[in-house]
mmCIF file of C-alpha atoms in Angstrom:
data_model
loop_
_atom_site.group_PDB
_atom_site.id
_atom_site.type_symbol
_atom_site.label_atom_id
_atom_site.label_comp_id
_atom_site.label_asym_id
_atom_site.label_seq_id
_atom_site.Cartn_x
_atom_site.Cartn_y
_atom_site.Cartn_z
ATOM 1 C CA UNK Z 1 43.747 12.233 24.793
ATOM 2 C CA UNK Z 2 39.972 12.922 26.282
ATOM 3 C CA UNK Z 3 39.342 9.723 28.693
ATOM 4 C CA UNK Z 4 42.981 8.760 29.838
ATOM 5 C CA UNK Z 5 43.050 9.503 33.024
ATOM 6 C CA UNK Z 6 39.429 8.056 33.019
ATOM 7 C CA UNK Z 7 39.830 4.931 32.179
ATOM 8 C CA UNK Z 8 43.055 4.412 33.492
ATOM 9 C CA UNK Z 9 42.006 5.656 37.332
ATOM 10 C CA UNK Z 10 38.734 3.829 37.103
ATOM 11 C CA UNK Z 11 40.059 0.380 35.758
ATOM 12 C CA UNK Z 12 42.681 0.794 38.623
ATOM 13 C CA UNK Z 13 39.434 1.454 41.572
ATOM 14 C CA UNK Z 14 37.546 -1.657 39.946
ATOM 15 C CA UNK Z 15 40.163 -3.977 40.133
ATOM 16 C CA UNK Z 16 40.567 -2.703 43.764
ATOM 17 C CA UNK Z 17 36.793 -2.689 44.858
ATOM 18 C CA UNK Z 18 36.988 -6.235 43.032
ATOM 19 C CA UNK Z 19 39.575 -8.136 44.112
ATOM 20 C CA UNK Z 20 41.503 -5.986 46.761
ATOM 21 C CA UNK Z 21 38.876 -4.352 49.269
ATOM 22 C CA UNK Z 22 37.663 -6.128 52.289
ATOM 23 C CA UNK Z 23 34.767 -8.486 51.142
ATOM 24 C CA UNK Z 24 32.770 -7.471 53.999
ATOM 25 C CA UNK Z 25 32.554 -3.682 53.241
ATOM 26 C CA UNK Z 26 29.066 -3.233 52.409
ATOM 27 C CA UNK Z 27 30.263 -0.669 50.062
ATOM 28 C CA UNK Z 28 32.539 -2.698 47.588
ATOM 29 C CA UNK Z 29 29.933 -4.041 45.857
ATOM 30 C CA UNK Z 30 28.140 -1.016 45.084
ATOM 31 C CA UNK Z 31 31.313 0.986 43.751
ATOM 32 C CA UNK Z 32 32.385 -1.762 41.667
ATOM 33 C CA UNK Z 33 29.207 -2.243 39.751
ATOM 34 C CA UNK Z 34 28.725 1.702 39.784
ATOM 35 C CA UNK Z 35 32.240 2.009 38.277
ATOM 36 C CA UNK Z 36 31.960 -0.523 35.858
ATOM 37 C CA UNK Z 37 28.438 1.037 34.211
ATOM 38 C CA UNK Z 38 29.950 4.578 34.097
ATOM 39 C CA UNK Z 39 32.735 2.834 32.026
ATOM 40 C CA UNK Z 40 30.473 0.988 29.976
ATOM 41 C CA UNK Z 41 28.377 3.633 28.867
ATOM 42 C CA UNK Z 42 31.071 6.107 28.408
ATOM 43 C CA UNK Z 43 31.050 6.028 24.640
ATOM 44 C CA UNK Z 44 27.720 6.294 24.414
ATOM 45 C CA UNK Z 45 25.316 9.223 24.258
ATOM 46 C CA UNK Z 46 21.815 10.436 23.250
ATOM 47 C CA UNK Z 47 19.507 13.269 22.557
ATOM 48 C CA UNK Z 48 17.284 14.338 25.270
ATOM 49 C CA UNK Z 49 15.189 17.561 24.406
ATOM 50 C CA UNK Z 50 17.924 20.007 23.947
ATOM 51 C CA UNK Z 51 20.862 18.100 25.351
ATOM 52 C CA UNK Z 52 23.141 15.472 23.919
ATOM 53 C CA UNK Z 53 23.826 13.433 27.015
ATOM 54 C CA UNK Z 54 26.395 10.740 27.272
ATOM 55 C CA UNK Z 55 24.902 7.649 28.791
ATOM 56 C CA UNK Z 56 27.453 7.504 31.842
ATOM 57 C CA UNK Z 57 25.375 10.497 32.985
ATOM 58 C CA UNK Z 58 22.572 8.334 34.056
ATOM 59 C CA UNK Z 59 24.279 5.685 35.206
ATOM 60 C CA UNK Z 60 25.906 8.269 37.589
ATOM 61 C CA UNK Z 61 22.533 9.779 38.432
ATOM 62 C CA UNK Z 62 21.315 6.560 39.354
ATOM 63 C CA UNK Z 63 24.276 6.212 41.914
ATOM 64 C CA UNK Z 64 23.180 9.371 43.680
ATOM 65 C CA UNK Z 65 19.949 9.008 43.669
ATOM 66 C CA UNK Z 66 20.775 5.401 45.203
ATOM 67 C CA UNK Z 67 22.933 6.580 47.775
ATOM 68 C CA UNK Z 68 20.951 10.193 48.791
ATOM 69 C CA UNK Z 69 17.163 8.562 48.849
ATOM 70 C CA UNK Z 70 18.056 7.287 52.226
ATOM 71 C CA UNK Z 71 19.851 10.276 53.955
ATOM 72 C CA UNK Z 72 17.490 11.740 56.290
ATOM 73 C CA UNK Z 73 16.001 15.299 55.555
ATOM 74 C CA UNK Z 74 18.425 17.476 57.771
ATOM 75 C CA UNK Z 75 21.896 15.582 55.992
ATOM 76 C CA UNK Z 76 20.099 15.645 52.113
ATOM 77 C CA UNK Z 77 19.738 19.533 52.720
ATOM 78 C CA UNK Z 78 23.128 19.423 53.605
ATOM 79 C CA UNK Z 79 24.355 17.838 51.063
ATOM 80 C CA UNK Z 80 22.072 19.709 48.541
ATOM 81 C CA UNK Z 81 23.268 22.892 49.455
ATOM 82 C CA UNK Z 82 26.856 21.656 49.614
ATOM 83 C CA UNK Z 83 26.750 20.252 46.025
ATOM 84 C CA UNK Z 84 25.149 23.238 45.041
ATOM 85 C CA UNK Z 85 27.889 25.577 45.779
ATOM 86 C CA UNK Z 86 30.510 23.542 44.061
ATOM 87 C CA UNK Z 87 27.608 23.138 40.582
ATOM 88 C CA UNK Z 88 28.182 27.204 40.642
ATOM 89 C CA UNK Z 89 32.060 26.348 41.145
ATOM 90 C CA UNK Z 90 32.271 24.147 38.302
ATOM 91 C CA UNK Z 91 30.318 26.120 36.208
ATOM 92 C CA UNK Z 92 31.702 29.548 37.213
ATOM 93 C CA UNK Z 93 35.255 27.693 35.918
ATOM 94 C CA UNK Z 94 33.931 26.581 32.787
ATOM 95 C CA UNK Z 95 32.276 30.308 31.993
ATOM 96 C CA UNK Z 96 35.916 32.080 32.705
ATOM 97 C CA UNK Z 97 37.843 29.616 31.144
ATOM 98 C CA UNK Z 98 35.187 30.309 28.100
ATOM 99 C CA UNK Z 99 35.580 33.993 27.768
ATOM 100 C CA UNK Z 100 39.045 34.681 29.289
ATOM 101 C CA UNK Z 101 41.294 31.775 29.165
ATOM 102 C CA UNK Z 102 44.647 33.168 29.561
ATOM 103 C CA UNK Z 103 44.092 32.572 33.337
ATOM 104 C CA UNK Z 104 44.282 28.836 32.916
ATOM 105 C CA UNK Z 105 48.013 28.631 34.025
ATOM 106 C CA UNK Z 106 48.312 24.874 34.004
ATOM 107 C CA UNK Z 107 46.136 21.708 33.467
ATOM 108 C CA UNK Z 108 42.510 22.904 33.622
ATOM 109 C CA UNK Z 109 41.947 19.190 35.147
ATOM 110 C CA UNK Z 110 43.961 19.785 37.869
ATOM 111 C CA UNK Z 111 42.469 23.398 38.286
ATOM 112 C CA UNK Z 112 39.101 22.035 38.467
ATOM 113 C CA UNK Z 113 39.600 18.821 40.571
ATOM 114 C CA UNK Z 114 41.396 20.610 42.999
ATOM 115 C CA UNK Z 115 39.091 23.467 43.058
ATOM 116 C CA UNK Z 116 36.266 20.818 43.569
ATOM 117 C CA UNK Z 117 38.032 19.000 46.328
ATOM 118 C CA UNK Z 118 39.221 21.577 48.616
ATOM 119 C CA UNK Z 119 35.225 23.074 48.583
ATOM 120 C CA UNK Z 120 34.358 19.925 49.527
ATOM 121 C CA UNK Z 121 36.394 19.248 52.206
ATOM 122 C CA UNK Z 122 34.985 23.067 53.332
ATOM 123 C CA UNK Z 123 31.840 22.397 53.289
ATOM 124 C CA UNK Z 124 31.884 18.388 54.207
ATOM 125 C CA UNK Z 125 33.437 16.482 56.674
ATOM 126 C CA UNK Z 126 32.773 12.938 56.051
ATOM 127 C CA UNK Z 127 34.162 10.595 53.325
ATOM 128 C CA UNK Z 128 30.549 9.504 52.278
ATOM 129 C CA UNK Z 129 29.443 12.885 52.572
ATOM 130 C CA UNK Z 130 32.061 14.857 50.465
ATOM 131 C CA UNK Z 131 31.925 12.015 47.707
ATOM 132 C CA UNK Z 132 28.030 12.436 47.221
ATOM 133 C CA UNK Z 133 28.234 16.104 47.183
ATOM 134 C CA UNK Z 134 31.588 16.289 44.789
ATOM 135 C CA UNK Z 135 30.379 13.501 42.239
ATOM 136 C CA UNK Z 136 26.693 15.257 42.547
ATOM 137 C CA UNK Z 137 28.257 19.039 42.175
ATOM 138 C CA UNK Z 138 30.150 17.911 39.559
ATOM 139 C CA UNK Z 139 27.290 16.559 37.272
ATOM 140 C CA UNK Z 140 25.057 19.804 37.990
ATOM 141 C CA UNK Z 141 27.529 21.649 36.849
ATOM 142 C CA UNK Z 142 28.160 20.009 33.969
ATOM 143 C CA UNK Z 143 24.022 20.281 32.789
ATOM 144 C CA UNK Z 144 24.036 23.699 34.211
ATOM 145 C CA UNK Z 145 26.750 24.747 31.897
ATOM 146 C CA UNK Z 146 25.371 22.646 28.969
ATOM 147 C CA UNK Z 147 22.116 24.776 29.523
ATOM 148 C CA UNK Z 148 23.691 28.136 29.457
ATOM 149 C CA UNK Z 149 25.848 27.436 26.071
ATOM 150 C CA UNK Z 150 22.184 25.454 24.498
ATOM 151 C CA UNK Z 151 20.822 29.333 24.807
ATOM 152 C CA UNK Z 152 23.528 30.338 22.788
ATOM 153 C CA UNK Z 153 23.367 27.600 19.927
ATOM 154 C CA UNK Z 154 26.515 26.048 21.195
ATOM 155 C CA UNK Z 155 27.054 22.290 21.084
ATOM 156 C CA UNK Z 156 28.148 20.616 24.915
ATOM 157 C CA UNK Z 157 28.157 17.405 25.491
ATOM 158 C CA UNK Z 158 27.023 16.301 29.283
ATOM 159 C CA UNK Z 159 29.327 14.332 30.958
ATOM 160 C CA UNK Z 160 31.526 13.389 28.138
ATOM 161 C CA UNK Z 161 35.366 12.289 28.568
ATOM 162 C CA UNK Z 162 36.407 15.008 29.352
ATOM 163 C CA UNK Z 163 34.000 15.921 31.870
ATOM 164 C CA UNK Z 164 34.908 12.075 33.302
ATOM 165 C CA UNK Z 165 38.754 12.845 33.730
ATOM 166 C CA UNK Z 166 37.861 15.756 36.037
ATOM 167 C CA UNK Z 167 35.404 13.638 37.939
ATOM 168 C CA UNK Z 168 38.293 10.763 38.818
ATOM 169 C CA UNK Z 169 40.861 12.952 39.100
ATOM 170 C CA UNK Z 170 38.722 14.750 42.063
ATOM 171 C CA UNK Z 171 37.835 11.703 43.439
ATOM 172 C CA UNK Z 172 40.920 10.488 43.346
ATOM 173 C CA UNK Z 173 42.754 13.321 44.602
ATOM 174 C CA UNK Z 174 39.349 13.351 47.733
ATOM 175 C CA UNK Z 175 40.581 9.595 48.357
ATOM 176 C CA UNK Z 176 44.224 10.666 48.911
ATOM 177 C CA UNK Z 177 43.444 13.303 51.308
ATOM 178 C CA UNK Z 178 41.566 10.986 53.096
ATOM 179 C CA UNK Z 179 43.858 8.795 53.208
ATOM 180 C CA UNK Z 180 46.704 11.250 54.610
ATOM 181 C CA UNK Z 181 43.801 12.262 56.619
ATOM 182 C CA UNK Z 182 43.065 8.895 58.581
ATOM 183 C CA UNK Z 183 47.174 8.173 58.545
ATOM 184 C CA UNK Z 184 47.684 11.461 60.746
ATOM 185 C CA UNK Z 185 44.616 10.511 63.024
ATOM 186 C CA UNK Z 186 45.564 7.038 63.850
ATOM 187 C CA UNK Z 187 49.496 8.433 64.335
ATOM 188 C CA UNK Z 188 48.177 10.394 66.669
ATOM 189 C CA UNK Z 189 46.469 8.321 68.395
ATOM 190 C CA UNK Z 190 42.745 10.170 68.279
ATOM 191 C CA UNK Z 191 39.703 8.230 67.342
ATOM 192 C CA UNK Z 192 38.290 8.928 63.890
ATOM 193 C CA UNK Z 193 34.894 9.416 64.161
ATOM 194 C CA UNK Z 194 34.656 13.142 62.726
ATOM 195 C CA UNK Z 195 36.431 11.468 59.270
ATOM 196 C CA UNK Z 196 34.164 8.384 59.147
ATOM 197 C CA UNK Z 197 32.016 7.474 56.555
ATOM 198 C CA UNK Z 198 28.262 8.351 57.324
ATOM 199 C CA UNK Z 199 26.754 5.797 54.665
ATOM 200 C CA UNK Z 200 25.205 3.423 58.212
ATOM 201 C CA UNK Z 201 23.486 6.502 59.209
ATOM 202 C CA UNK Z 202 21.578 7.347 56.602
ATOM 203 C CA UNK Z 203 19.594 4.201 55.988
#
């Protein structure tokens, strides 16, 4: 079923942004209102020249444009080129799995996600960072590859549920590794300032 692991991952980080995370993290209020509108306008979707968009496509644009208006030029060309290399990623996947899918050995979720995720944690090494340029990859991708089947008269949906279970189950799987990530640093001891969030430097 398109949207399970959707709705089920992103009920799960609203009711934790909500009610769980620490009240005074600038960021809690942003998530849960981002996370709520990309659930709300799920369903939904409309014609826009010569793509049928679903409406949790802008609410996600809206979110990074948000979040990377502020960066400063040097750390938006960064992230730019970072999200960049995982759009051709994402749709490099998509094309393959297109013409040859015999290669897909297991969930092409999974394959994706964790294809996404480990070029992000390549190319970024922040949490802010590597979420802006996963979530923003991702959704290039996505219009990239709904661009390249429109030439060929075939119907693609941007950012539809399916396109939403790959995007939590990256971020998910990029919040885990962070997770083990700052668990190992403060075992050992070492400050974490190379695995902090960036989001108070870029305003």
């Amino acid at each position: 079923m398109e949207g399970l692991f959707f709705y089920w991952l992103s009920w799960i980080g609203w009711t934790w942004a909500t009610f769980i995370m620490d009240k005074k993290n600038p960021a809690r209020i942003k998530i849960a209102i981002w996370l709520l509108a990309v659930i709300m306008t799920a369903p939904y979707k409309v014609n826009v020249f010569m793509y049928e968009i679903h409406l949790s496509a802008f609410a996600i644009g809206f979110f990074l444009f948000a979040e990377t208006k502020r960066m400063r030029a040097g750390a938006f060309l960064y992230s730019f080129i970072s999200a960049f290399i995982i759009m051709l990623a994402y749709t490099s996947f998509l094309l393959f799995e297109l013409f040859d899918p015999v290669w897909v050995l297991f969930d092409r979720k999974i394959m994706i996600a964790a294809a996404g995720v480990y070029l992000t944690l390549l190319l970024q090494k922040t949490y802010y960072n590597r979420g802006i340029s996963l979530i923003s990859g991702l959704l290039q991708g996505e219009i990239l590859f709904s661009t390249i089947l429109q030439k060929y008269n075939f119907p693609y949906s941007v950012s539809s549920l399916a396109f939403l279970d790959i995007l939590i189950i990256s971020l998910a799987m990029l919040l885990t590794w962070s997770a083990i990530e700052t668990l190992i640093v403060t075992m050992s001891g070492n400050p974490i300032n190379h695995i902090e969030g960036e989001e108070h430097k870029t305003s």
